[in-house]
Coordinates of C-alpha atoms and ligand atoms in Angstrom, one line a residue:
X247 CA 0.0 0.0 0.0
X248 CA 1.3 3.5 -0.8
X249 CA 1.0 6.5 1.5
X250 CA -2.0 8.4 0.3
X251 CA -1.2 11.9 -0.9
X252 CA -4.5 13.1 -2.1
X253 CA -6.9 12.9 0.8
X254 CA -6.8 16.3 2.6
X255 CA -6.0 16.0 6.3
X256 CA -8.6 16.9 8.8
X257 CA -7.9 20.0 10.9
X258 CA -9.5 20.7 14.3
X259 CA -12.1 23.5 14.1
X260 CA -10.2 25.4 16.8
X261 CA -7.5 25.1 19.5
X262 CA -10.2 24.6 22.1
X263 CA -11.4 21.5 20.2
X264 CA -7.9 20.1 20.2
X265 CA -7.4 20.9 23.9
X266 CA -10.7 19.2 24.9
X267 CA -9.9 16.2 22.7
X268 CA -6.4 15.8 24.1
X269 CA -7.7 16.4 27.7
X270 CA -10.4 13.8 27.0
X271 CA -7.7 11.3 26.1
X272 CA -5.6 12.1 29.2
X273 CA -8.4 12.2 31.7
X274 CA -9.1 8.5 32.1
X275 CA -9.7 5.7 34.6
X276 CA -6.1 6.3 35.8
X277 CA -7.2 9.7 37.3
X278 CA -10.1 8.1 39.1
X279 CA -9.1 4.6 40.2
X280 CA -5.4 4.9 40.4
X281 CA -4.2 8.4 41.4
X282 CA -6.2 8.7 44.7
X283 CA -5.0 5.2 45.8
X284 CA -1.3 5.7 45.1
X285 CA -1.3 9.1 46.7
X286 CA -2.8 7.7 49.8
X287 CA -0.4 4.8 50.0
X288 CA 2.6 7.0 49.5
X289 CA 2.0 9.5 52.2
X290 CA -0.1 12.2 50.6
X291 CA 1.6 15.7 50.5
X292 CA 5.2 14.8 49.5
X293 CA 3.9 12.4 46.9
X294 CA 1.6 15.0 45.4
X295 CA 4.4 17.5 45.2
X296 CA 6.7 15.0 43.7
X297 CA 4.0 14.0 41.2
X298 CA 3.5 17.6 40.2
X299 CA 7.3 17.8 39.6
X300 CA 7.0 14.7 37.4
X301 CA 4.1 16.2 35.5
X302 CA 6.3 19.2 34.7
X303 CA 9.6 17.5 34.1
X304 CA 8.5 14.2 32.5
X305 CA 4.9 14.2 31.3
X306 CA 4.9 17.7 29.8
X307 CA 8.1 17.3 27.8
X308 CA 6.9 14.0 26.3
X309 CA 3.5 15.4 25.5
X310 CA 5.1 18.4 23.8
X311 CA 7.5 16.2 21.9
X312 CA 4.6 14.0 20.6
X313 CA 2.4 17.0 19.6
X314 CA 5.3 18.7 17.9
X315 CA 6.2 15.5 15.9
X316 CA 2.5 15.3 14.8
X317 CA 2.1 19.0 14.0
X318 CA 5.3 19.2 11.9
X319 CA 4.9 16.0 10.0
X320 CA 1.1 16.2 9.6
X321 CA 1.2 12.4 9.5
X322 CA 0.3 9.4 11.6
X323 CA 2.3 8.0 14.6
X324 CA 4.3 5.6 12.4
X325 CA 5.0 7.6 9.2
X326 CA 5.7 10.9 11.1
X327 CA 9.3 9.8 11.7
X328 CA 9.9 9.2 8.0
X329 CA 8.4 12.5 7.0
X330 CA 10.6 14.4 9.5
X331 CA 13.7 12.5 8.5
X332 CA 12.8 12.9 4.8
X333 CA 13.7 9.2 4.3
X334 CA 12.6 5.7 5.5
X335 CA 13.4 5.8 9.2
X336 CA 13.8 3.0 11.7
X337 CA 12.4 5.3 14.4
X338 CA 9.0 4.3 13.0
X339 CA 9.3 1.2 15.1
X340 CA 8.5 3.4 18.1
X341 CA 5.3 4.4 16.3
X342 CA 4.4 0.8 15.5
X343 CA 4.8 -0.1 19.1
X344 CA 2.4 2.7 19.9
X345 CA -0.2 1.4 17.4
X346 CA 0.1 -2.1 18.8
X347 CA -0.4 -0.7 22.3
X348 CA -3.6 1.1 21.3
X349 CA -5.0 -2.1 19.9
X350 CA -4.2 -4.1 23.1
X351 CA -5.4 -1.3 25.4
X352 CA -8.7 -1.0 23.5
X353 CA -9.3 -4.7 23.8
X354 CA -9.3 -4.7 27.5
X355 CA -10.7 -1.2 27.9
X356 CA -13.9 -2.5 26.2
X357 CA -14.3 -5.1 29.0
X358 CA -14.0 -2.3 31.6
X359 CA -16.3 -0.2 29.5
X360 CA -19.0 -2.9 29.7
X361 CA -18.7 -3.0 33.5
X362 CA -19.1 0.8 33.7
X363 CA -22.2 0.7 31.5
X364 CA -23.6 -2.1 33.7
X365 CA -23.1 -0.2 36.9
X366 CA -24.4 3.0 35.4
X367 CA -27.6 1.2 34.5
X368 CA -27.8 -0.5 37.9
X369 CA -27.3 2.8 39.7
X370 CA -30.4 4.1 37.9
X371 CA -32.6 1.0 38.0
X372 CA -31.2 -1.3 40.7
X373 CA -29.8 1.1 43.3
X374 CA -31.4 -0.9 46.2
X375 CA -28.8 -3.6 45.4
X376 CA -26.0 -1.3 46.4
X377 CA -27.3 -1.4 50.0
X378 CA -25.6 -4.6 51.2
X379 CA -22.2 -6.2 50.8
X380 CA -23.8 -9.3 49.4
X381 CA -25.9 -7.3 46.9
X382 CA -22.8 -5.5 45.6
X383 CA -20.8 -8.7 45.5
X384 CA -23.6 -10.4 43.6
X385 CA -23.8 -7.5 41.1
X386 CA -20.2 -7.8 40.3
X387 CA -20.4 -11.6 39.9
X388 CA -23.5 -11.3 37.8
X389 CA -21.8 -8.8 35.6
X390 CA -19.0 -11.2 34.8
X391 CA -21.2 -14.4 34.8
X392 CA -24.2 -13.3 32.7
X393 CA -22.0 -13.8 29.7
X394 CA -24.2 -12.6 26.9
X395 CA -25.5 -9.6 28.8
X396 CA -22.0 -8.4 29.6
X397 CA -20.7 -9.1 26.2
X398 CA -23.7 -7.2 24.8
X399 CA -22.6 -4.2 26.9
X400 CA -19.1 -4.6 25.6
X401 CA -20.3 -4.5 22.1
X402 CA -22.3 -1.3 22.9
X403 CA -19.2 0.3 24.2
X404 CA -17.1 -0.7 21.2
X405 CA -19.9 0.4 18.8
X406 CA -20.3 3.7 20.6
X407 CA -16.5 4.4 20.4
X408 CA -16.3 3.4 16.7
X409 CA -19.4 5.4 15.9
X410 CA -17.8 8.6 17.2
X411 CA -14.6 8.0 15.3
X412 CA -16.6 7.1 12.1
X413 CA -18.3 10.5 12.3
X414 CA -14.8 12.0 11.7
X415 CA -12.1 14.0 13.5
X416 CA -14.1 17.3 13.8
X417 CA -17.8 16.1 13.6
X418 CA -17.1 13.0 15.8
X419 CA -14.1 13.2 18.1
X420 CA -13.9 17.0 18.5
X421 CA -17.7 17.5 19.0
X422 CA -17.9 14.6 21.5
X423 CA -15.0 16.0 23.6
X424 CA -16.3 19.6 23.5
X425 CA -19.5 18.3 25.0
X426 CA -18.3 15.7 27.4
X427 CA -15.3 17.4 28.9
X428 CA -17.2 20.5 30.1
X429 CA -19.9 18.0 31.3
X430 CA -17.2 16.1 33.2
X431 CA -15.9 19.2 34.8
X432 CA -19.4 20.2 35.9
X433 CA -20.0 16.7 37.5
X434 CA -16.6 16.9 39.3
X435 CA -17.5 20.4 40.7
X436 CA -20.9 19.1 41.8
X437 CA -19.3 16.1 43.5
X438 CA -16.7 18.3 45.1
X439 CA -19.4 20.6 46.5
X440 CA -21.3 17.6 47.8
X441 CA -18.3 16.0 49.4
X442 CA -17.4 19.3 51.2
X443 CA -20.7 18.8 53.1
X444 CA -19.7 15.3 54.3
X445 CA -18.0 14.6 57.6
X446 CA -14.9 13.0 56.0
X447 CA -14.0 16.1 53.9
X448 CA -11.4 17.7 56.2
X449 CA -9.9 14.3 57.0
X450 CA -9.6 13.5 53.3
X451 CA -7.9 16.8 52.5
X452 CA -5.5 16.3 55.5
X453 CA -4.7 12.8 54.3
X454 CA -4.1 13.8 50.7
X455 CA -2.1 16.9 51.4
X456 CA -0.4 16.4 54.7
X457 CA 3.3 15.7 54.6
X458 CA 4.0 12.2 55.9
X459 CA 7.6 11.7 55.0
X460 CA 7.8 8.1 56.3
X461 CA 5.4 6.7 53.8
X462 CA 7.2 8.4 50.9
X463 CA 9.7 5.9 49.5
X464 CA 11.9 5.4 46.4
X465 CA 9.2 3.0 45.1
X466 CA 6.6 5.7 45.5
X467 CA 8.9 8.1 43.5
X468 CA 9.0 5.6 40.6
X469 CA 5.3 5.1 40.9
X470 CA 4.8 8.9 40.5
X471 CA 7.0 9.0 37.4
X472 CA 5.2 6.1 35.8
X473 CA 1.8 7.4 36.6
X474 CA 2.5 11.0 35.4
X475 CA 3.5 9.5 32.1
X476 CA 0.5 7.2 31.8
X477 CA -2.0 9.8 32.9
X478 CA -1.3 12.1 29.9
X479 CA -1.7 9.2 27.5
X480 CA 2.0 9.5 26.5
X481 CA 3.8 6.8 24.6
X482 CA 1.1 5.4 22.3
X483 CA 1.1 8.1 19.6
X484 CA -2.2 9.6 20.5
X485 CA -0.7 13.1 20.8
X486 CA 1.2 12.6 17.5
X487 CA -2.0 11.7 15.8
X488 CA -4.1 14.5 17.4
X489 CA -1.2 16.9 16.8
X490 CA -1.2 16.1 13.1
X491 CA -4.7 17.7 12.9
X492 CA -3.4 20.9 14.6
X493 CA -3.0 24.1 12.5
X494 CA 0.7 24.8 11.9
X495 CA 0.5 28.2 13.7
X496 CA -1.0 26.8 16.9
X497 CA 1.3 27.4 19.9
X498 CA 2.0 23.9 21.4
X499 CA 3.6 24.7 24.7
X500 CA 0.7 26.7 26.3
X501 CA -1.9 24.2 24.9
X502 CA 0.0 21.3 26.4
X503 CA 0.4 23.1 29.7
X504 CA -3.4 23.6 29.9
X505 CA -4.0 20.0 29.1
X506 CA -1.8 18.7 31.9
X507 CA -3.3 21.3 34.3
X508 CA -6.8 20.0 33.5
X509 CA -5.7 16.4 33.9
X510 CA -4.0 17.1 37.3
X511 CA -6.9 19.0 38.7
X512 CA -9.3 16.2 37.8
X513 CA -6.9 13.7 39.5
X514 CA -6.7 15.9 42.6
X515 CA -10.4 16.5 42.7
X516 CA -11.1 12.7 42.3
X517 CA -8.8 12.1 45.2
X518 CA -10.6 14.5 47.5
X519 CA -14.1 13.2 46.5
X520 CA -13.2 9.5 46.8
X521 CA -11.3 9.8 50.1
X522 CA -14.1 12.0 51.5
X523 CA -16.7 9.2 50.8
X524 CA -14.4 6.5 52.1
X525 CA -13.6 8.4 55.3
X526 CA -17.2 9.5 55.9
X527 CA -18.1 5.9 56.1
X528 CA -14.9 4.7 57.8
X529 CA -14.3 2.3 55.0
X530 CA -10.9 0.8 53.7
X531 CA -9.3 2.4 50.6
X532 CA -8.8 0.3 47.6
X533 CA -7.9 0.8 43.9
X534 CA -8.9 -0.3 40.4
X535 CA -12.1 -2.3 39.8
X536 CA -12.5 -3.1 43.5
X537 CA -12.7 0.6 44.4
X538 CA -15.2 1.5 41.6
X539 CA -17.3 -1.7 41.5
X540 CA -17.2 -2.9 45.1
X541 CA -16.2 -0.3 47.6
X542 CA -17.9 2.8 46.3
X543 CA -21.3 1.3 45.4
X544 CA -21.7 0.2 49.0
X545 CA -20.7 3.6 50.3
X546 CA -23.1 5.4 47.9
X547 CA -26.0 3.5 49.5
X548 CA -25.0 4.9 53.0
X549 CA -24.6 8.6 52.1
X550 CA -27.5 11.1 51.8
X551 CA -28.7 11.5 48.2
X552 CA -26.6 8.5 47.4
X553 CA -28.4 7.4 44.3
X554 CA -28.0 10.8 42.5
X555 CA -24.3 10.8 43.5
X556 CA -23.9 7.2 42.2
X557 CA -25.5 8.1 38.8
X558 CA -23.3 11.2 38.5
X559 CA -20.2 9.3 39.5
X560 CA -20.8 6.4 37.0
X561 CA -21.7 9.0 34.3
X562 CA -18.3 10.7 35.0
X563 CA -16.5 7.3 34.7
X564 CA -18.4 6.6 31.4
X565 CA -17.3 10.0 30.0
X566 CA -13.7 9.4 30.9
X567 CA -13.6 5.9 29.4
X568 CA -15.3 7.0 26.2
X569 CA -13.2 10.0 25.5
X570 CA -10.0 7.9 26.1
X571 CA -11.1 5.0 24.0
X572 CA -12.0 7.3 21.1
X573 CA -8.5 8.6 21.1
X574 CA -7.1 5.1 21.1
X575 CA -9.1 4.2 18.0
X576 CA -8.0 7.2 16.0
X577 CA -4.3 6.2 16.2
X578 CA -4.5 3.0 14.1
X579 CA -7.3 4.5 11.9
X580 CA -5.0 7.5 11.0
X581 CA -2.2 5.0 10.3
X582 CA -4.3 2.8 8.0
X583 CA -5.9 5.7 6.2
X584 CA -2.6 7.4 5.6
X585 CA -1.5 4.1 4.1
X586 CA -4.2 4.5 1.5
X587 CA -7.1 2.7 3.0
X588 CA -10.4 4.5 3.1
X589 CA -11.4 5.6 6.6
X590 CA -14.5 3.4 6.3
X591 CA -12.4 0.3 5.4
X592 CA -9.8 1.1 8.2
X593 CA -12.6 1.4 10.7
X594 CA -14.4 -1.8 9.6
X595 CA -11.2 -3.9 9.8
X596 CA -10.3 -2.4 13.2
X597 CA -13.8 -3.0 14.5
X598 CA -13.5 -6.7 13.6
X599 CA -10.0 -7.0 15.1
X600 CA -11.0 -5.2 18.4
X601 CA -14.3 -7.2 18.7
X602 CA -12.4 -10.5 18.4
X603 CA -9.5 -9.5 20.7
X604 CA -11.8 -8.0 23.3
X605 CA -13.9 -11.2 23.2
X606 CA -10.8 -13.1 24.3
X607 CA -10.2 -10.6 27.1
X608 CA -13.9 -11.0 28.1
X609 CA -13.5 -14.8 28.2
X610 CA -10.4 -14.5 30.3
X611 CA -12.3 -12.7 33.1
X612 CA -15.8 -14.2 32.7
X613 CA -15.5 -17.9 31.8
X614 CA -15.5 -20.5 34.6
X615 CA -12.1 -21.7 33.1
X616 CA -10.3 -18.4 32.6
X617 CA -8.4 -18.1 29.3
X618 CA -4.7 -17.7 30.2
X619 CA -1.5 -17.2 28.2
X620 CA 2.0 -17.4 29.8
X621 CA 0.3 -17.7 33.2
X622 CA -1.7 -14.5 32.9
X623 CA -5.3 -13.9 31.9
X624 CA -5.5 -12.4 28.4
X625 CA -6.9 -9.3 30.0
X626 CA -3.8 -8.9 32.3
X627 CA -1.4 -9.9 29.6
X628 CA -2.7 -7.2 27.3
X629 CA -2.7 -4.7 30.2
X630 CA 0.9 -5.5 31.3
X631 CA 2.3 -5.8 27.8
X632 CA 1.0 -2.4 26.9
X633 CA 1.6 -0.4 30.1
X634 CA 4.9 -2.1 31.2
X635 CA 6.6 -2.8 27.9
X636 CA 5.3 -0.9 24.9
X637 CA 4.3 2.5 26.5
X638 CA 7.6 3.2 28.3
X639 CA 9.8 2.0 25.3
X640 CA 7.9 4.0 22.7
X641 CA 7.5 7.1 24.9
X642 CA 11.3 6.9 25.6
X643 CA 12.0 6.8 21.9
X644 CA 9.6 9.6 21.0
X645 CA 11.3 12.0 23.4
X646 CA 14.8 10.9 22.2
X647 CA 13.8 11.5 18.6
X648 CA 12.4 14.9 19.4
X649 CA 15.3 16.0 21.6
X650 CA 18.3 14.6 19.7
X651 CA 17.2 14.0 16.1
X652 CA 15.3 17.2 15.2
X653 CA 18.0 19.8 14.7
X654 CA 17.3 22.4 12.1
X655 CA 15.2 24.3 12.8
X656 CA 15.7 23.6 16.5
X657 CA 12.3 22.7 18.1
X658 CA 13.5 24.3 21.3
X659 CA 14.0 27.7 19.7
X660 CA 10.6 27.5 18.0
X661 CA 8.7 26.2 21.0
X662 CA 10.2 28.3 23.8
X663 CA 11.0 31.9 22.9
X664 CA 12.0 32.9 26.4
X665 CA 15.6 31.8 27.0
X666 CA 15.2 30.7 30.6
X667 CA 12.2 28.5 29.7
X668 CA 14.2 27.0 26.8
X669 CA 17.1 26.2 29.1
X670 CA 14.8 24.4 31.6
X671 CA 12.9 22.5 28.9
X672 CA 16.2 21.4 27.3
X673 CA 17.3 19.9 30.6
X674 CA 14.0 18.2 31.2
X675 CA 13.6 16.9 27.6
X676 CA 17.1 15.8 27.0
X677 CA 18.1 14.5 30.4
X678 CA 15.4 14.3 33.1
X679 CA 12.5 12.8 31.1
X680 CA 14.4 10.0 29.2
X681 CA 16.3 8.9 32.3
X682 CA 13.2 8.9 34.5
X683 CA 11.3 6.8 31.9
X684 CA 14.2 4.5 31.5
X685 CA 14.4 3.9 35.3
X686 CA 10.6 3.2 35.4
X687 CA 10.9 0.8 32.4
X688 CA 13.7 -1.1 34.1
X689 CA 11.8 -1.3 37.3
X690 CA 8.6 -2.4 35.7
X691 CA 10.3 -5.1 33.6
X692 CA 12.5 -6.5 36.2
X693 CA 10.7 -6.1 39.5
X694 CA 7.0 -6.5 39.0
Ligands
LIG983 N1 -4.5 8.6 30.2 C1 -5.4 7.6 30.6 C2 -5.7 7.6 32.1 O1 -5.2 8.4 32.8 C3 -4.9 6.2 30.2 C4 -4.5 6.1 28.8 C5 -3.2 5.8 28.5 C6 -5.4 6.2 27.8 C7 -2.8 5.6 27.2 C8 -5.1 6.1 26.5 C9 -3.7 5.8 26.2 O2 -6.4 6.8 32.5

């Protein structure tokens, strides 16, 4: 297949559209089910400060690097490297790893998406089942055991995601994010106001922001680096792809700064909301699916106005999952359509591929005999392969390519007119970010 030269490339309607779409990708389940937990476990205040440092010194440089590569090449995550080097480039392997990662992440994300839909529906029509531990336990089992029902929800999630991408970059992705992200911010503000009225609010703030030096360890530092990188969706080529639809005169640095601020504020607010609910009911903190599908439902049933809060919360989670999965689909779609496939054909073949792969993920968590490969469920294998292997390696390569390969014109001069900002960003991009990511990659590969 030849690179298609004649299809005009989509362009975001405006910078706000790009900002909302990139923020939609960045704000995901990681902000809600991971950040509060790791913050709590690592001593609150110091961890939050260190995390903010990682956002500025690791996540921001990688995000800027990716957007720049996309904006300059106006090409997909794989071909962008060849366009910028003006010849076939082996750096495109980094982009290929990113594309593979999006396919793996999408396959297990669809399973989580089905759980979210199921709990959203139950919070509206079956809220009384949240009242007892047995009820919630049963709901979770039912969701995984009622095979055809949960696979049906999974298909709905996949079709909704592909439906948005099929509508196009501006009419689908941009429009969805311009609607859902402000909606998400409203829900967060509402939940924050509500939690400020609960008894556990001040304890939650104290817990999250108090400086408990003893709990802050070297392991916690690496966790902060890894999470800062994951939370901005770096390393899969989403920002390269979204950046390729950005007008060439758009100023990348302030836009990227705004996106990471939105992502960080959502993470901090989620932390305050979730810890307030947990402390108000004197429950134990947990993370991941256990937090969202077991701990919180039980707590919603205890607090005043719990059903409304539960519906709002699951709506919030639905929004974050949809806006992230839409961005994941766009990466391989852009790659295939730049290769000459029509967008329709690219979407149809990906739809088949994701439906099949996500069916295996589904079987691996639902069937009585879980489907395993190399001692892991397919779900966990896809999760670990993408987050522990592909993401760090391709993110590392993206930032190296940007920092060391792009010379004339120098991206640093173009991006940072102020000399002191340029000096700081040179250090973070050329030294801090690559070494921090390399450390995390080694730790993830060897010690977990
Ligand atoms: N950024 C998302 C989150 O915080 C996760 C994600 C990573 C989504 C990579 C897409 C690609 O949850």
